[in-house]
Coordinates of C-alpha atoms and ligand atoms in Angstrom, one line a residue:
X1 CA 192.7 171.0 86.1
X2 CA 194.3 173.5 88.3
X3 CA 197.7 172.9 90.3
X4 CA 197.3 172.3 93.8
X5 CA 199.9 173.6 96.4
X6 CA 200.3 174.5 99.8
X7 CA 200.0 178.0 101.1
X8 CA 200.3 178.2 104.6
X9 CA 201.6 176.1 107.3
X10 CA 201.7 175.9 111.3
X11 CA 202.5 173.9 113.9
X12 CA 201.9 173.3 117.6
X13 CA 203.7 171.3 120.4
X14 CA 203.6 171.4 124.1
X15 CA 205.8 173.2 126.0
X16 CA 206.6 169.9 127.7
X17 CA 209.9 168.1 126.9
X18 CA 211.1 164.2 128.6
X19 CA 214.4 163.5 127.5
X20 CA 215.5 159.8 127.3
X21 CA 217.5 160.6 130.7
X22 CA 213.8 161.5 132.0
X23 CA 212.4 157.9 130.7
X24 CA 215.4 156.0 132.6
X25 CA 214.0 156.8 136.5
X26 CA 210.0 156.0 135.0
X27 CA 210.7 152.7 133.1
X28 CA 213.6 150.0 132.6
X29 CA 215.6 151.5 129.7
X30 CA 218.1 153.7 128.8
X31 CA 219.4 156.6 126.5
X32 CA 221.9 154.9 124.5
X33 CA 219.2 152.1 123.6
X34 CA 216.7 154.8 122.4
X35 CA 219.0 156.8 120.9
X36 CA 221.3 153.6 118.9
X37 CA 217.9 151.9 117.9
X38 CA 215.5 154.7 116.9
X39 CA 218.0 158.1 117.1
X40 CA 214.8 159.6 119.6
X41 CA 216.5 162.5 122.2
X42 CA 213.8 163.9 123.4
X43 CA 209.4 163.9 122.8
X44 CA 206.7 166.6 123.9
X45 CA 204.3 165.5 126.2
X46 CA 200.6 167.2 126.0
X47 CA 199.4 167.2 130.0
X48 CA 195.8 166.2 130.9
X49 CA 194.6 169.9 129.9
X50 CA 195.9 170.2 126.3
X51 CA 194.3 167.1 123.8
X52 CA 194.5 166.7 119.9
X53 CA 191.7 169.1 119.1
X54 CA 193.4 171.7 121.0
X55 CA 197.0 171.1 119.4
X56 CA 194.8 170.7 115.8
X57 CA 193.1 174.6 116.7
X58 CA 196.6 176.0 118.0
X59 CA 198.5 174.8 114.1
X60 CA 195.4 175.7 112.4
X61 CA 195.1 179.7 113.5
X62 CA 198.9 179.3 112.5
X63 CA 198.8 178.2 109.3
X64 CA 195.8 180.3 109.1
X65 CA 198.0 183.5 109.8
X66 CA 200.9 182.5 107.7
X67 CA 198.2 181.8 104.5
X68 CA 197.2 185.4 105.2
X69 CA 193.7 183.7 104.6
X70 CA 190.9 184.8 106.9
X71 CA 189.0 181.5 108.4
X72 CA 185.8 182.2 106.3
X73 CA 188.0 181.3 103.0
X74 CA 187.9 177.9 104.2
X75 CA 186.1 175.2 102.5
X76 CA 186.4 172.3 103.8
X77 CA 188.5 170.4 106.9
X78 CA 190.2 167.4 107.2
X79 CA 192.1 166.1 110.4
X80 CA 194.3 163.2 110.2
X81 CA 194.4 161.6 113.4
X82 CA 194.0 158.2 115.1
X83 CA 193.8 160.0 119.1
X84 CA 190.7 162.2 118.4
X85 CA 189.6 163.5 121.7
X86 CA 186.2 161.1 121.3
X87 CA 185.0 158.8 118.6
X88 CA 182.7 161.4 117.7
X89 CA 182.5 164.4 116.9
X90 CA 185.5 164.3 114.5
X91 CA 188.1 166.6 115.4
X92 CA 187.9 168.8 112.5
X93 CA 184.6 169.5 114.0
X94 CA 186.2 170.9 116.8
X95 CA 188.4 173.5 114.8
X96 CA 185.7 174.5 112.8
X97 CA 183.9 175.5 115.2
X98 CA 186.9 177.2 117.4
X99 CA 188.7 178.5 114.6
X100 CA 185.7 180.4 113.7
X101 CA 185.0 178.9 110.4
X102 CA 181.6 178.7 108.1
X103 CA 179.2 175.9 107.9
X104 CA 181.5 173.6 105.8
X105 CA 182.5 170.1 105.7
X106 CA 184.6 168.9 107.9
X107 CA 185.4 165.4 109.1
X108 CA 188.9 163.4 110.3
X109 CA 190.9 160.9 108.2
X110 CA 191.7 157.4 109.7
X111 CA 195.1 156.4 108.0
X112 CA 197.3 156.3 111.7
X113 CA 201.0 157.6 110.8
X114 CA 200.1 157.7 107.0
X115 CA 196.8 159.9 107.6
X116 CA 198.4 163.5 107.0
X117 CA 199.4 162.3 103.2
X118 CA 195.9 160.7 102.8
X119 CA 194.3 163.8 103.8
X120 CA 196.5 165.4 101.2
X121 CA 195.6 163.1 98.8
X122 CA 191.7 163.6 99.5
X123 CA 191.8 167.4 99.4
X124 CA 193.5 167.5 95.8
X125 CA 191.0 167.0 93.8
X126 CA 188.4 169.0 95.3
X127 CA 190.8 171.9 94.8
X128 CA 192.1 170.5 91.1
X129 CA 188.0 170.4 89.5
X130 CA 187.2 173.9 91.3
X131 CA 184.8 172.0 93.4
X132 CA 186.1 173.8 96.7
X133 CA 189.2 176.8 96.6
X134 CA 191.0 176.4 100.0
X135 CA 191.2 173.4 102.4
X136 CA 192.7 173.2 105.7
X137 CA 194.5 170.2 106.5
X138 CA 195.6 169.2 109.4
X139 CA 197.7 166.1 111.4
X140 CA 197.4 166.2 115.1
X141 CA 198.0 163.3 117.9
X142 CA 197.9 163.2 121.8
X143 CA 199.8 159.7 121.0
X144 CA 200.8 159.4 124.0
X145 CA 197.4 158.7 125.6
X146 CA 197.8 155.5 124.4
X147 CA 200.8 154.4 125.7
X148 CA 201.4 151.6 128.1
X149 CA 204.2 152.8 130.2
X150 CA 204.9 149.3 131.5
X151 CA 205.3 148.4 128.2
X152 CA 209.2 149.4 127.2
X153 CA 209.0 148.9 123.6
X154 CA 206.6 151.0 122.8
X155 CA 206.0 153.9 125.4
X156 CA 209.8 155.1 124.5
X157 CA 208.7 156.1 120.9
X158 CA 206.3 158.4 120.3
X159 CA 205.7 161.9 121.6
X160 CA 202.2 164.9 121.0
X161 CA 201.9 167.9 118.4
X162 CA 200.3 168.6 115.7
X163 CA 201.0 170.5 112.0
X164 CA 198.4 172.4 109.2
X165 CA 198.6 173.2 105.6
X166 CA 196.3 175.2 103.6
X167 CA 195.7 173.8 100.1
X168 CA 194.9 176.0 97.3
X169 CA 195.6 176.3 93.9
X170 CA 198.9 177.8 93.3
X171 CA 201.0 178.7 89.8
X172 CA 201.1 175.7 86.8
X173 CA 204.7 174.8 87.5
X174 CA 204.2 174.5 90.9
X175 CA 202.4 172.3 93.8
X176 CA 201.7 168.7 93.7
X177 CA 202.7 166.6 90.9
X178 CA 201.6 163.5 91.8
X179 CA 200.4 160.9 94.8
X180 CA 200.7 157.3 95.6
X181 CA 198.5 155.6 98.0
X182 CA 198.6 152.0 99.2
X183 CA 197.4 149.7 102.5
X184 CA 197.2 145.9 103.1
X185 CA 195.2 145.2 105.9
X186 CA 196.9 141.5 106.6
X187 CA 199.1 143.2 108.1
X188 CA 196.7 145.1 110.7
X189 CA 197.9 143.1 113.3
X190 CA 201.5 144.2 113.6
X191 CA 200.4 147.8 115.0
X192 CA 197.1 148.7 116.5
X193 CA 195.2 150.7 119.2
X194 CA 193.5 147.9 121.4
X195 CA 189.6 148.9 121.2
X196 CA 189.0 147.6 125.1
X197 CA 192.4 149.3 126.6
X198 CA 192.8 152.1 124.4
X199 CA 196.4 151.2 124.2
X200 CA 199.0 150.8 121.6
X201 CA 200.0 147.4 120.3
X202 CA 203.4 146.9 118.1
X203 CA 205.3 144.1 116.6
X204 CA 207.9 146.4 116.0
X205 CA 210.1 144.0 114.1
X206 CA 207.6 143.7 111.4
X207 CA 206.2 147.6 111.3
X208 CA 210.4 147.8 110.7
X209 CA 210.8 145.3 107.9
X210 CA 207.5 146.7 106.2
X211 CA 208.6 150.6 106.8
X212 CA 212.0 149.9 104.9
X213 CA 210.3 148.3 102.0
X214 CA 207.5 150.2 101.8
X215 CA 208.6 153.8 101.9
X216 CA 211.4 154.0 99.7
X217 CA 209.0 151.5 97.4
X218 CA 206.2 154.6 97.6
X219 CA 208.0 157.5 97.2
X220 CA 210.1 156.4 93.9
X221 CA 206.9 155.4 92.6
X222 CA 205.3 158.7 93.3
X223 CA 208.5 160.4 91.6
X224 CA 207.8 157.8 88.9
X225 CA 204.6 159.2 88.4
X226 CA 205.1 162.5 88.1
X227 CA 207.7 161.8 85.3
X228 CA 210.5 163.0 87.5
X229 CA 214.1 160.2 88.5
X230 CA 215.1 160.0 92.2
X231 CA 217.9 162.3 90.9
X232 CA 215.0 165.4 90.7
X233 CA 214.0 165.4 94.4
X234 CA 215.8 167.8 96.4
X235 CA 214.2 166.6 99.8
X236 CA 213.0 163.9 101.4
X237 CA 210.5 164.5 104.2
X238 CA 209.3 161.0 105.2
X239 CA 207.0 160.1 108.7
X240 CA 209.3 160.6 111.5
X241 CA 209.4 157.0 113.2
X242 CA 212.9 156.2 113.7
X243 CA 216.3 157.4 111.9
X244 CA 217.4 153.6 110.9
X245 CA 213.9 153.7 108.7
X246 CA 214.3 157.3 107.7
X247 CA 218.2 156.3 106.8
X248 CA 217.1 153.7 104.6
X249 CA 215.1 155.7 102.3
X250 CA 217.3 157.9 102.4
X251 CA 219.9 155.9 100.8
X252 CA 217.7 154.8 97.9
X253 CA 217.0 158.3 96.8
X254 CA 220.8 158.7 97.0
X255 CA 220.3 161.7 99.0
X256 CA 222.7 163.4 101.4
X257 CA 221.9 163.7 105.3
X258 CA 221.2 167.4 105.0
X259 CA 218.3 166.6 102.4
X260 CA 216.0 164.4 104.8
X261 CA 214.6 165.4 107.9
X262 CA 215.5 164.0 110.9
X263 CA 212.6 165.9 112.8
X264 CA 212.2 162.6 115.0
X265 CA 215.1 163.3 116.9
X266 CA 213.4 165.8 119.4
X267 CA 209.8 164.9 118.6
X268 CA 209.5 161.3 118.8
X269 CA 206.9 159.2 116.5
X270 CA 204.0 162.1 116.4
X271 CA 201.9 159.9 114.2
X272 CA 199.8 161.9 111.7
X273 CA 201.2 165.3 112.9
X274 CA 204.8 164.1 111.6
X275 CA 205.1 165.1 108.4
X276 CA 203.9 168.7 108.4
X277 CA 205.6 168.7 112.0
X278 CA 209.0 167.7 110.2
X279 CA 208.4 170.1 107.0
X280 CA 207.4 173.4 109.0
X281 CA 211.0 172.8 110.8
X282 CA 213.1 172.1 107.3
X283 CA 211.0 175.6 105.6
X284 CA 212.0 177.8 108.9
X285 CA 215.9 176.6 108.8
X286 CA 215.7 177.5 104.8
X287 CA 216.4 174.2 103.5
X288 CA 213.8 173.8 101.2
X289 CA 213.5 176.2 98.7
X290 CA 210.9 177.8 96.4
X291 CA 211.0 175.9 93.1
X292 CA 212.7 172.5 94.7
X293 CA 211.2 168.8 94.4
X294 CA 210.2 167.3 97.9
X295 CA 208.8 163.7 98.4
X296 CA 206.3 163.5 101.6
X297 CA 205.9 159.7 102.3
X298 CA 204.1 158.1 105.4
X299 CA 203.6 154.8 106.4
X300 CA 201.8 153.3 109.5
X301 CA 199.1 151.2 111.1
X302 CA 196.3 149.3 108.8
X303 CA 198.7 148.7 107.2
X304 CA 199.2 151.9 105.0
X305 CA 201.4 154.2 103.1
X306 CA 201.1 157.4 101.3
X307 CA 203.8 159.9 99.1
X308 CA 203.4 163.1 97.4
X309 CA 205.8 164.3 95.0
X310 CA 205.5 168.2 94.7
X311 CA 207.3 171.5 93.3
X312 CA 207.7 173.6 96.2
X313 CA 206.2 177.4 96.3
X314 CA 203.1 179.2 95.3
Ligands
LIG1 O1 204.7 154.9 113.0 C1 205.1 153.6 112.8 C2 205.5 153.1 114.2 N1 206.4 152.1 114.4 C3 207.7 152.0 114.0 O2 208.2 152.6 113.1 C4 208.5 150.9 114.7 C5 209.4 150.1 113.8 N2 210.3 149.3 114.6 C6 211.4 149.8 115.2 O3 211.7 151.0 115.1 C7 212.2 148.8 116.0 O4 211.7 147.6 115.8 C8 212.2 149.2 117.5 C9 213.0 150.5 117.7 C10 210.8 149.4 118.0 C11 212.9 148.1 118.3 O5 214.2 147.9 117.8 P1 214.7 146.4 117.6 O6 216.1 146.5 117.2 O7 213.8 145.7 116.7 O8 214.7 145.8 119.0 P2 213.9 144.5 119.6 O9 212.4 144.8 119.7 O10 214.3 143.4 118.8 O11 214.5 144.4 121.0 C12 215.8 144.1 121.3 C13 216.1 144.1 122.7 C14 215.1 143.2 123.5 O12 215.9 142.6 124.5 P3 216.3 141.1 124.4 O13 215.0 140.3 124.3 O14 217.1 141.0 123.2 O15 217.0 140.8 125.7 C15 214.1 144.2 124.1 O16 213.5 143.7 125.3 O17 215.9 145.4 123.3 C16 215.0 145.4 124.4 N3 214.3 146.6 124.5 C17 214.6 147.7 125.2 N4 215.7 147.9 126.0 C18 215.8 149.1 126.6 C19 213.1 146.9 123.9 N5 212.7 148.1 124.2 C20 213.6 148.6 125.0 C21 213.8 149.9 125.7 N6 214.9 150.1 126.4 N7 212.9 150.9 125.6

């Protein structure tokens, strides 16, 4: 089986910040509620011009570049997202066409905030059996088109971007070591996009209780797997939803502040487009370095949750 790592990375976000000051003349709330409940500063908004297949093109000729790879190499796509620009045709359509690619396979992943690690998980082994040599996948959410802004405790939470990997095979000692995947649909009620309205719908004291189990339950089972103790993992990039949630894993893995991202702090809940949002930010400060153990672990609507344990570098 060959190793499976990540090559090249991008991301996109709109030029548009709201602060929480912003939020307090649209709706009734303020920043020291945002900030003391979820640690949120500040979100990008995507304006009526720039949806998620655009953001999903934008990171995807960016991790494109930063692979070195030309679009051609790519074999198949796979967009995480649960605000495609229509029900059909998928997003990933949309890139490969724009990005210029060949005739290959390409569809979008429906796993809401844990989507980006399922895609993950689904590329792997079309890369591990030789079946397919370089993937591109990609997280991307206009989340915000499905906010009720009369609705305070939702519309306060999430914010637009999008992030892209390229899978490939990479050295033995290196790439992904392991995955852990999970969902349990009784609990589908608790956060979902209304099918008539098209807007979001969150029982945000249970998405909480579930996120603090669930997350810290996922990712040490992932470490578990791959034969490695919490001690091993050098960072911690979990779905950016809220710092109290992100906090919590943190402490189980032990881990100092300066080994989890915090990436929610000026980008909101981004949904799918978290994770490789929060990880592109961590690699261009330097904090994650070739030949260190990382944990990606998502959880989200359905319900679901998703980690990958892997060795950083090519
Ligand atoms: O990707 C997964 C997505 N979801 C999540 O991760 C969400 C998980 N849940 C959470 O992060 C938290 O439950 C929230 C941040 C959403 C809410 O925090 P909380 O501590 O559970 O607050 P609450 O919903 O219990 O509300 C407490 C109070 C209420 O007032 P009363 O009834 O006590 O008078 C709310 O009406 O805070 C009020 N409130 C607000 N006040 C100002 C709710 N939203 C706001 C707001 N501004 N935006």
């Amino acid at each position: 089986m060959k190793r499976v790592g990540i090559i090249g990375i991008g991301t996109y976000v709109p030029d548009t910040i709201v602060t929480n000051i912003d939020l307090e003349s649209k709706i009734d709330t303020n920043d020291e509620w945002i900030r003391s409940r979820t640690g949120i500063e500040e979100r990008r908004i995507a304006g009526d011009d720039i949806d998620t297949s655009h953001m999903a093109i934008q990171a995807a000729k960016r991790a494109l570049e930063n692979s070195g790879l030309a679009a051609s190499a790519i074999d198949m796509i796979l967009v995480a997202t649960a605000t495609a620009d229509r029900p059909f045709p998928s997003v990933a359509c949309m890139v490969q066409e724009a990005i210029g690619a060949n005739n290959i396979p390409a569809m979008d992943v429906s796993a809401a905030c844990s989507g980006f690690i399922y895609a993950m998980a689904t590329a792997k082994p079309f890369i591990e059996t030789g079946t397919y040599q370089n993937i591109l996948v990609i997280g991307s959410e206009k989340f915000t088109k499905t906010l009720d802004w009369e609705d305070r405790t939702t519309c306060v939470l999430f914010g637009d971007g999008a992030g892209a990997v390229i899978l490939s095979e990479v050295s033995a000692d290196k790439g992904i070591l392991s995955v852990d995947l999970g969902s349990d649909g009784s609990g589908g009620d608790h956060l979902y996009i209304d099918g008539e309205t098209g807007k979001i719908k969150m029982n945000g004291r249970e998405v909480y209780k579930f996120a603090v189990r669930q997350m810290p339950e996922s990712s040490l089972h992932a470490v578990d797997k791959a034969g490695l103790k919490k001690e091993d993992v050098d960072f911690l990039i979990p779905h950016q939803a809220n710092v109290r949630i992100i906090d919590a894993a943190r402490e189980r893995f032990g881990l100092s502040k300066d080994k989890v991202s915090t990436a929610v702090i000026k980008h909101g809940n981004t949904s799918a487009a978290s994770i490789p949002l929060a990880l592109f930010e961590e690699l261009e400060k330097g904090l994650i370095q070739d030949g260190d153990v990382i944990v990606l672990v998502g959880f989200g609507g359905g319900l679901t949750w998703g980690s990958v344990c892997m060795k950083w570098g090519k």
